Coordinates of C-alpha atoms in Angstrom, one line a residue:
M1 CA 25.7 -26.0 50.7
R2 CA 23.9 -22.9 51.7
G3 CA 27.2 -21.0 52.2
R4 CA 28.4 -22.1 48.8
G5 CA 25.3 -20.9 47.1
L6 CA 25.5 -17.6 48.8
T7 CA 29.1 -17.2 47.6
L8 CA 28.2 -18.0 44.0
G9 CA 25.3 -15.5 44.2
V10 CA 27.6 -12.8 45.4
V11 CA 30.1 -13.6 42.6
G12 CA 27.3 -13.4 40.1
I13 CA 26.2 -10.0 41.3
V14 CA 29.8 -8.7 41.0
A15 CA 30.2 -10.0 37.5
C16 CA 26.9 -8.5 36.4
A17 CA 27.7 -5.2 38.0
A18 CA 31.0 -4.8 36.1
P19 CA 30.8 -2.7 32.9
A20 CA 31.0 -4.7 29.7
T21 CA 34.3 -3.1 28.7
Q22 CA 36.0 -3.6 32.1
I23 CA 38.6 -6.3 32.2
I24 CA 38.0 -8.4 35.2
D25 CA 39.6 -11.4 37.1
T26 CA 38.2 -14.8 36.0
R27 CA 37.2 -15.5 39.6
E28 CA 34.6 -12.7 39.3
L29 CA 32.7 -14.7 36.7
T30 CA 30.0 -17.2 37.3
E31 CA 30.3 -20.8 36.4
A32 CA 28.4 -21.8 33.2
G33 CA 25.0 -23.5 33.7
R34 CA 24.0 -24.1 30.1
A35 CA 25.4 -24.3 26.6
P36 CA 27.3 -21.1 25.4
A37 CA 26.0 -18.7 22.8
I38 CA 28.1 -16.2 20.7
V39 CA 26.3 -13.0 20.0
D40 CA 29.1 -11.1 18.2
V41 CA 32.8 -11.2 17.4
V42 CA 34.4 -7.7 17.4
D43 CA 37.9 -7.2 15.9
L44 CA 40.1 -4.8 17.9
G45 CA 43.2 -4.3 15.8
G46 CA 46.8 -5.2 16.7
G47 CA 47.3 -3.3 19.9
D48 CA 48.1 -4.9 23.2
V49 CA 45.2 -5.9 25.5
P50 CA 45.6 -4.4 29.0
A51 CA 45.8 -6.7 31.9
T52 CA 43.5 -4.5 34.0
G53 CA 41.3 -1.5 33.4
D54 CA 38.9 -0.7 30.6
L55 CA 38.9 -2.1 27.0
R56 CA 38.7 0.6 24.4
P57 CA 37.5 -0.9 21.2
R58 CA 38.3 0.9 17.9
A59 CA 36.2 1.0 14.8
S60 CA 35.7 -2.6 13.6
D61 CA 36.0 -3.5 9.9
R62 CA 34.4 -6.9 10.6
V63 CA 37.5 -8.7 9.2
A64 CA 40.1 -10.4 11.4
V65 CA 43.8 -10.4 10.4
I66 CA 46.5 -12.8 11.7
G67 CA 47.6 -11.5 15.1
E68 CA 44.5 -9.3 15.6
A69 CA 42.7 -9.2 19.0
L70 CA 39.1 -10.3 19.1
W71 CA 36.4 -9.7 21.6
I72 CA 34.0 -12.6 21.6
R73 CA 30.7 -11.6 23.2
G74 CA 27.8 -13.8 24.2
R75 CA 26.3 -15.8 27.1
S76 CA 27.3 -18.7 29.4
F77 CA 31.0 -18.9 28.5
G78 CA 31.9 -19.9 32.0
R79 CA 35.2 -19.4 33.6
Q80 CA 37.5 -21.6 31.5
P81 CA 36.2 -21.9 28.0
T82 CA 38.2 -23.3 25.1
V83 CA 38.5 -21.2 22.0
Q84 CA 39.5 -22.2 18.5
I85 CA 39.7 -20.0 15.4
G86 CA 39.7 -21.8 12.1
G87 CA 40.6 -25.0 14.0
R88 CA 43.6 -23.5 15.7
P89 CA 43.7 -23.1 19.5
A90 CA 43.5 -19.5 20.6
T91 CA 44.9 -18.4 24.0
V92 CA 42.4 -16.6 26.2
I93 CA 44.1 -13.2 27.0
A94 CA 41.5 -11.7 29.3
R95 CA 37.8 -11.6 30.2
T96 CA 35.4 -8.7 30.3
G97 CA 32.7 -7.6 32.7
D98 CA 29.9 -9.1 30.5
G99 CA 31.6 -12.5 30.4
G100 CA 33.2 -11.8 27.0
I101 CA 36.4 -13.4 25.9
L102 CA 39.5 -11.7 24.6
V103 CA 41.7 -13.7 22.2
R104 CA 44.1 -13.1 19.4
V105 CA 44.0 -14.7 15.9
P106 CA 46.9 -17.3 16.2
P107 CA 49.6 -17.8 13.6
G108 CA 48.8 -20.5 11.2
T109 CA 45.1 -19.8 11.2
P110 CA 43.8 -20.5 7.6
S111 CA 42.7 -17.4 5.7
G112 CA 39.2 -17.0 4.2
P113 CA 35.8 -17.9 5.8
Q114 CA 36.5 -19.6 9.1
V115 CA 34.6 -20.5 12.4
V116 CA 35.2 -19.1 15.9
D117 CA 34.4 -22.0 18.3
V118 CA 33.8 -21.6 22.1
T119 CA 33.5 -24.8 24.1
Q120 CA 32.7 -25.5 27.7
E121 CA 31.3 -28.4 29.7
Y122 CA 27.7 -27.9 28.6
G123 CA 28.3 -27.5 24.9
R124 CA 29.8 -25.4 22.2
A125 CA 28.9 -22.3 20.1
E126 CA 30.1 -21.2 16.7
R127 CA 30.3 -17.9 14.8
A128 CA 31.4 -17.3 11.2
L129 CA 34.4 -15.0 10.7
T130 CA 36.6 -14.0 7.8
I131 CA 40.3 -14.2 8.3
K132 CA 42.8 -12.2 6.3
R133 CA 46.5 -13.0 5.8
Y134 CA 48.8 -10.4 4.3
G135 CA 52.0 -10.7 2.3
A136 CA 54.4 -7.8 2.1
L137 CA 56.8 -7.0 -0.8
L138 CA 59.5 -4.4 -0.4
S139 CA 60.3 -3.1 -3.8
P140 CA 63.9 -3.2 -5.2
G141 CA 65.5 0.1 -4.3
G142 CA 63.2 0.5 -1.3
N143 CA 60.6 3.3 -0.6
R144 CA 57.5 1.2 -1.3
I145 CA 55.8 -1.8 0.3
A146 CA 53.1 -3.5 -1.7
W147 CA 50.5 -5.4 0.4
V148 CA 48.7 -8.5 -1.0
E149 CA 46.0 -10.7 0.5
I150 CA 46.9 -14.3 0.4
D151 CA 44.4 -17.2 0.3
D152 CA 44.5 -19.8 -2.5
S153 CA 45.3 -16.8 -4.6
V154 CA 47.2 -13.5 -4.4
A155 CA 45.3 -10.2 -4.6
P156 CA 46.9 -6.7 -4.5
A157 CA 45.6 -4.7 -1.5
S158 CA 47.4 -1.4 -0.9
E159 CA 50.9 0.3 -0.8
T160 CA 52.8 2.0 1.9
E161 CA 55.6 4.6 1.4
V162 CA 58.7 4.2 3.6
P163 CA 61.7 6.3 2.5
D164 CA 65.1 4.6 2.3
A165 CA 63.7 1.2 3.2
R166 CA 66.3 -1.6 3.1
F167 CA 65.1 -4.5 5.3
L168 CA 61.6 -5.9 5.9
R169 CA 60.6 -8.3 8.7
L170 CA 57.4 -9.4 10.4
S171 CA 56.8 -10.1 14.1
A172 CA 56.4 -13.7 15.3
D173 CA 52.7 -13.3 15.8
G174 CA 52.2 -11.5 12.5
R175 CA 50.6 -8.3 13.8
A176 CA 53.6 -6.0 13.1
A177 CA 55.9 -5.3 10.2
Y178 CA 59.3 -3.7 10.7
V179 CA 61.0 -1.7 8.0
L180 CA 64.6 -0.7 8.6
S181 CA 66.1 2.2 6.7
G182 CA 69.7 2.8 5.8
S183 CA 69.9 5.6 8.3
G184 CA 69.0 3.3 11.2
R185 CA 65.3 4.1 11.6
V186 CA 62.9 1.3 12.4
T187 CA 59.3 2.0 11.1
V188 CA 56.6 -0.1 12.7
I189 CA 53.5 -1.0 10.6
E190 CA 50.4 -2.4 12.2
L191 CA 49.0 -5.1 9.9
P192 CA 45.6 -5.6 11.6
A193 CA 44.8 -1.8 11.6
P194 CA 41.2 -1.0 10.4
G195 CA 41.2 -0.6 6.7
G196 CA 44.6 -2.2 6.1
P197 CA 48.3 -1.9 7.2
A198 CA 49.0 1.5 8.8
L199 CA 52.2 3.3 9.8
G200 CA 52.9 3.3 13.5
Q201 CA 55.8 4.0 15.9
R202 CA 59.3 5.0 14.7
L203 CA 62.5 4.0 16.5
E204 CA 65.8 5.7 15.9
L205 CA 68.9 3.5 16.3
G206 CA 71.6 6.0 15.2
P207 CA 73.6 6.6 12.1
D208 CA 76.0 3.6 12.3
P209 CA 75.9 1.6 9.0
I210 CA 73.5 -1.4 9.1
V211 CA 74.9 -4.8 8.0
G212 CA 71.7 -6.9 8.6
F213 CA 68.3 -7.1 10.3
T214 CA 66.6 -10.3 11.4
V215 CA 63.6 -11.2 13.6
A216 CA 63.2 -14.5 15.4
P217 CA 60.3 -16.5 13.7
A218 CA 59.1 -17.9 17.1
A219 CA 60.2 -15.4 19.7
H220 CA 59.8 -11.7 20.6
L221 CA 63.3 -10.7 19.5
G222 CA 64.9 -8.7 16.7
A223 CA 68.5 -8.1 16.0
V224 CA 70.0 -5.0 14.1
V225 CA 73.5 -6.1 13.1
R226 CA 76.1 -3.4 12.6
A227 CA 79.8 -3.7 11.8
A228 CA 81.0 -3.8 15.4
D229 CA 77.9 -4.5 17.5
V230 CA 74.3 -5.8 17.6
V231 CA 71.3 -3.9 18.9
L232 CA 68.7 -6.4 20.2
L233 CA 65.0 -5.3 20.0
D234 CA 62.5 -6.5 22.6
L235 CA 59.4 -7.2 20.7
S236 CA 57.2 -8.4 23.6
S237 CA 54.9 -5.6 22.6
P238 CA 55.2 -5.9 18.8
L239 CA 53.8 -2.5 18.0
R240 CA 56.1 -0.8 20.5
P241 CA 59.6 -2.3 20.2
V242 CA 62.1 -1.5 22.9
R243 CA 65.8 -1.0 22.1
R244 CA 68.3 -2.7 24.3
A245 CA 71.9 -1.5 24.9
P246 CA 74.3 -2.5 22.0
L247 CA 76.3 -5.7 22.5
A248 CA 79.8 -5.7 21.0
L249 CA 80.5 -8.4 18.4
P250 CA 83.5 -10.6 19.1
A251 CA 86.6 -9.6 17.1
E252 CA 86.3 -12.6 14.8
A253 CA 82.7 -11.8 14.0
R254 CA 83.1 -8.1 13.1
S255 CA 81.6 -6.7 9.8
P256 CA 79.6 -9.9 9.0
L257 CA 78.3 -10.6 5.5
R258 CA 75.1 -12.3 6.6
A259 CA 73.2 -12.6 9.9
E260 CA 70.2 -14.7 11.0
L261 CA 68.4 -15.4 14.3
S262 CA 67.3 -18.9 15.3
P263 CA 63.6 -19.4 15.6
D264 CA 63.8 -19.3 19.5
G265 CA 66.0 -16.2 19.4
R266 CA 68.8 -17.8 21.4
L267 CA 71.4 -17.9 18.6
L268 CA 72.6 -15.4 16.0
A269 CA 74.4 -16.9 13.1
V270 CA 76.8 -14.7 11.2
V271 CA 79.2 -15.3 8.3
T272 CA 82.6 -13.6 8.5
P273 CA 83.9 -11.6 5.4
R274 CA 87.5 -12.9 5.2
D275 CA 87.5 -16.7 5.5
R276 CA 83.8 -17.3 5.1
R277 CA 83.5 -18.9 8.5
L278 CA 80.0 -19.4 10.1
I279 CA 79.9 -18.3 13.7
F280 CA 77.1 -19.0 16.1
L281 CA 76.7 -16.4 18.8
D282 CA 74.9 -16.7 22.1
C283 CA 72.4 -13.8 22.1
D284 CA 72.5 -13.3 25.8
Q285 CA 76.2 -12.1 25.9
M286 CA 77.0 -12.1 22.1
A287 CA 79.7 -14.7 22.9
V288 CA 80.9 -17.3 20.4
A289 CA 79.0 -20.6 20.9
A290 CA 80.5 -22.5 17.9
T291 CA 82.4 -22.0 14.7
V292 CA 82.1 -23.8 11.4
A293 CA 84.4 -23.6 8.3
L294 CA 82.2 -23.4 5.2
P295 CA 83.6 -25.4 2.3
I296 CA 83.9 -22.5 -0.1
E297 CA 86.8 -22.4 -2.6
A298 CA 85.5 -19.2 -4.4
G299 CA 82.4 -17.2 -4.8
G300 CA 80.5 -16.2 -1.7
V301 CA 77.5 -16.7 0.6
A302 CA 74.2 -15.7 -1.0
D303 CA 71.8 -16.3 1.9
M304 CA 71.1 -18.5 4.9
V305 CA 68.0 -19.5 6.9
F306 CA 67.2 -21.7 9.9
S307 CA 64.9 -24.7 9.5
Q308 CA 61.4 -24.4 11.0
D309 CA 62.4 -26.3 14.2
G310 CA 65.8 -24.5 14.5
S311 CA 67.8 -27.8 14.3
R312 CA 69.5 -26.9 11.0
L313 CA 70.9 -23.8 9.3
W314 CA 70.8 -23.9 5.5
V315 CA 73.5 -21.8 3.8
A316 CA 73.5 -21.1 0.0
T317 CA 76.9 -20.4 -1.6
G318 CA 78.2 -20.0 -5.2
Q319 CA 79.1 -17.4 -7.7
I320 CA 76.8 -14.5 -6.6
A321 CA 77.4 -12.1 -9.5
P322 CA 75.5 -13.4 -12.6
D323 CA 77.6 -11.5 -15.1
R324 CA 80.9 -13.3 -14.2
P325 CA 82.1 -16.7 -15.4
L326 CA 81.1 -19.5 -13.0
A327 CA 83.8 -19.9 -10.4
Q328 CA 82.0 -22.2 -8.0
P329 CA 79.0 -24.5 -8.3
T330 CA 75.8 -23.5 -6.5
R331 CA 75.5 -25.4 -3.3
V332 CA 73.3 -25.5 -0.2
H333 CA 75.1 -26.6 3.0
I334 CA 73.1 -28.1 5.9
V335 CA 74.8 -27.0 9.2
Q336 CA 73.8 -28.5 12.5
F337 CA 74.5 -26.7 15.8
Q338 CA 75.0 -29.4 18.5
G339 CA 75.5 -27.2 21.5
A340 CA 78.5 -27.1 23.9
G341 CA 80.7 -25.4 21.2
R342 CA 80.0 -28.0 18.6
A343 CA 78.6 -27.5 15.1
R344 CA 79.3 -29.2 11.7
V345 CA 78.4 -29.2 8.1
A346 CA 76.2 -32.3 8.0
Q347 CA 75.6 -32.4 4.3
T348 CA 76.1 -30.4 1.1
V349 CA 73.7 -30.4 -1.8
E350 CA 75.0 -29.3 -5.2
I351 CA 72.5 -27.8 -7.7
P352 CA 74.2 -28.1 -11.2
A353 CA 71.3 -26.4 -12.9
A354 CA 71.5 -23.3 -10.7
G355 CA 73.9 -20.4 -11.0
A356 CA 74.1 -17.0 -9.3
P357 CA 72.2 -18.1 -6.2
G358 CA 69.8 -15.5 -4.8
R359 CA 67.6 -16.0 -1.7
L360 CA 66.5 -18.9 0.5
A361 CA 63.2 -19.7 2.2
T362 CA 62.5 -22.5 4.6
G363 CA 59.8 -25.0 3.9
R364 CA 56.9 -25.2 6.4
V365 CA 55.0 -28.1 7.8
P366 CA 51.6 -27.6 9.5
P367 CA 51.6 -28.6 13.2
L368 CA 50.4 -32.2 13.9
A369 CA 47.4 -32.8 16.1
S370 CA 48.4 -34.0 19.6
G371 CA 49.1 -37.8 19.6
A372 CA 49.5 -38.1 15.8
A373 CA 52.1 -40.5 14.7
I374 CA 52.9 -39.4 11.2
R375 CA 56.4 -39.3 9.7
L376 CA 57.2 -35.8 8.7
P377 CA 58.7 -35.2 5.3
S378 CA 62.4 -34.3 4.8
P379 CA 63.1 -30.7 5.7
T380 CA 62.9 -28.5 2.7
V381 CA 64.3 -25.1 1.6
Y382 CA 63.7 -23.2 -1.6
L383 CA 66.4 -21.3 -3.5
S384 CA 66.0 -18.6 -6.2
A385 CA 68.8 -18.6 -8.7
A386 CA 69.7 -18.1 -12.4
V387 CA 69.2 -21.1 -14.6
Q388 CA 72.5 -22.4 -16.2
G389 CA 72.5 -22.0 -19.9
A390 CA 69.3 -20.0 -20.0
D391 CA 68.5 -16.3 -19.8
R392 CA 66.0 -16.6 -17.0
S393 CA 65.8 -17.5 -13.3
A394 CA 63.9 -20.0 -11.2
V395 CA 63.1 -21.4 -7.8
F396 CA 64.6 -24.8 -6.9
R397 CA 63.2 -27.1 -4.2
V398 CA 66.1 -28.5 -2.2
R399 CA 66.0 -31.5 0.1
S400 CA 68.7 -33.5 1.8
D401 CA 67.5 -36.8 0.3
D402 CA 66.3 -35.8 -3.2
P403 CA 67.9 -34.0 -6.2
A404 CA 67.0 -30.4 -6.5
L405 CA 63.9 -29.7 -8.5
E406 CA 62.9 -26.6 -10.4
I407 CA 59.3 -25.7 -9.4
L408 CA 58.8 -22.1 -10.5
G409 CA 60.4 -20.1 -13.3
A410 CA 60.3 -16.5 -14.3
Q411 CA 58.8 -15.6 -17.6
G412 CA 61.0 -14.3 -20.4
R413 CA 63.9 -12.3 -19.1
G414 CA 62.5 -11.8 -15.7
R415 CA 64.5 -12.2 -12.5
L416 CA 63.4 -13.8 -9.3
G417 CA 64.5 -12.5 -5.9
A418 CA 63.0 -13.0 -2.4
I419 CA 60.8 -16.0 -1.8
D420 CA 58.5 -17.3 1.0
T421 CA 56.0 -20.0 1.7
T422 CA 52.5 -19.9 3.2
P423 CA 52.3 -21.2 6.8
D424 CA 50.4 -24.4 5.7
G425 CA 53.3 -25.2 3.3
R426 CA 51.0 -25.3 0.3
W427 CA 52.1 -22.3 -1.7
L428 CA 55.5 -20.9 -2.7
L429 CA 55.6 -17.2 -3.5
A430 CA 58.4 -15.3 -5.4
A431 CA 59.1 -11.7 -6.2
A432 CA 59.8 -11.3 -9.9
V433 CA 61.2 -8.2 -11.6
G434 CA 60.5 -8.0 -15.3
A435 CA 62.8 -6.6 -18.0
D436 CA 60.8 -3.4 -17.9
G437 CA 61.2 -3.1 -14.1
A438 CA 57.6 -4.0 -13.3
I439 CA 57.3 -6.2 -10.2
R440 CA 55.0 -9.3 -9.9
I441 CA 54.4 -12.0 -7.3
L442 CA 54.5 -15.5 -8.7
S443 CA 52.9 -18.4 -6.9
A444 CA 52.9 -22.2 -7.4
P445 CA 52.4 -25.3 -5.3
A446 CA 55.3 -25.6 -2.9
D447 CA 55.6 -29.4 -3.2
G448 CA 56.5 -29.1 -6.9
R449 CA 53.4 -31.0 -8.2
P450 CA 51.9 -29.7 -11.5
G451 CA 49.3 -27.1 -10.7
S452 CA 48.1 -23.6 -11.4
F453 CA 50.9 -21.1 -11.9
K454 CA 49.8 -17.6 -11.0
S455 CA 51.4 -14.2 -11.8
V456 CA 50.0 -11.0 -10.1
P457 CA 51.3 -7.5 -10.9
V458 CA 51.8 -5.5 -7.7
L459 CA 54.1 -2.5 -8.5
R460 CA 54.5 -0.7 -11.8
A461 CA 58.2 0.0 -11.8
A462 CA 61.2 -0.5 -9.5
A463 CA 64.1 1.9 -8.8
T464 CA 66.4 -0.9 -9.8
K465 CA 66.0 -4.1 -11.7
D466 CA 68.1 -6.1 -9.2
A467 CA 65.6 -8.7 -8.1
S468 CA 67.8 -9.7 -5.1
A469 CA 67.1 -6.3 -3.6
A470 CA 63.4 -7.0 -3.2
D471 CA 62.1 -8.7 0.0
L472 CA 59.0 -10.8 0.4
R473 CA 57.4 -11.8 3.7
V474 CA 54.1 -13.7 4.4
Q475 CA 52.3 -13.4 7.8
P476 CA 52.8 -16.6 9.9

């Protein structure tokens, strides 16, 4: 016992001797002997936290953004505390010399006033903290990104100029936005930067024409799809993407019309231009994993998106050009990849009220608490499209077991383009371009129930009135 007490005493001296900003091994900390107390929570921005060395805090704006690193300072946290932010478990990244805890605001954390909770064997401590979630809207014609703050409402925040912007995506943890230009330049934007989203690193990929750009929703991987090859981006450090060597596309998958990464980043789904085949590619070697013939007699593929769990791929087809006579009904095909070279169209949902299909967004279901035995609702997607027989467009909720339901419509002669949902699945957001070119974000309850319809102007005018050229993304 005497030897053990001496050991703990030495450990305590080492921990106390370490500078507050030095990142130390957990074994250098003393065990807790009483309930914890939180003195302060310092927001550190979106940068990586070093595994060793000194922590270098930047100016704090006292607001935490999804994906942002936090330094929880206080007393008696012990060696293995449990941390929750807004009720969501937060992984402990590192510890500092003063016993502080380094965590990151996890995806799915509710926005607005929340509580940081530190728990250990002797009790718990709480500290109030405001969480901010951003939405990003890429204007039709590119060049400008409008940032909005999303809670139970949508509020304009700021704008960022990015010349020749064509594609917009967010990292899986929400701390970075990636804007891909037509010339092959990836511009990184740090969302948790002090004072709001800020331009960061730029990555040149070369002048080859870009067909598509996609980022895995639950993995640190991006894919820049060109006519003959794919450049994978390692996003393990989201603010500093690393380009991998190009992988050649198989001959049958060249010049794809659409491309989408599965949530886990293992599969890349592409649609071929000639026979409208859907091809699943293994991302490790860019080899064909399965092929599906889409039932398309005419028209084309408007968009596709994986379900939240990756078990399904939803593909929207129909007469894409709104100024032509209807050649094919608007349909959403539910495709299942079954592994070992097998995939099939499991179901096709026809939407008679929709024409000129636009963009898809997957429905989201909040994670269940461990051990909960609750039946999850049928997987849902949302489709923006023109309304048959009317000079307007709308968003339709599409499920495999229910008729499609119009839940959000553009006002007057407005057109709806990109759509997305909030992580809790409560709100649907849509980019709307008015007849005068002004851009608004519309929001409504995602479950289709009657509720408050909101319309918020975010940009004065667009370079083009083509709503399908806009892109809208919400932090996870």
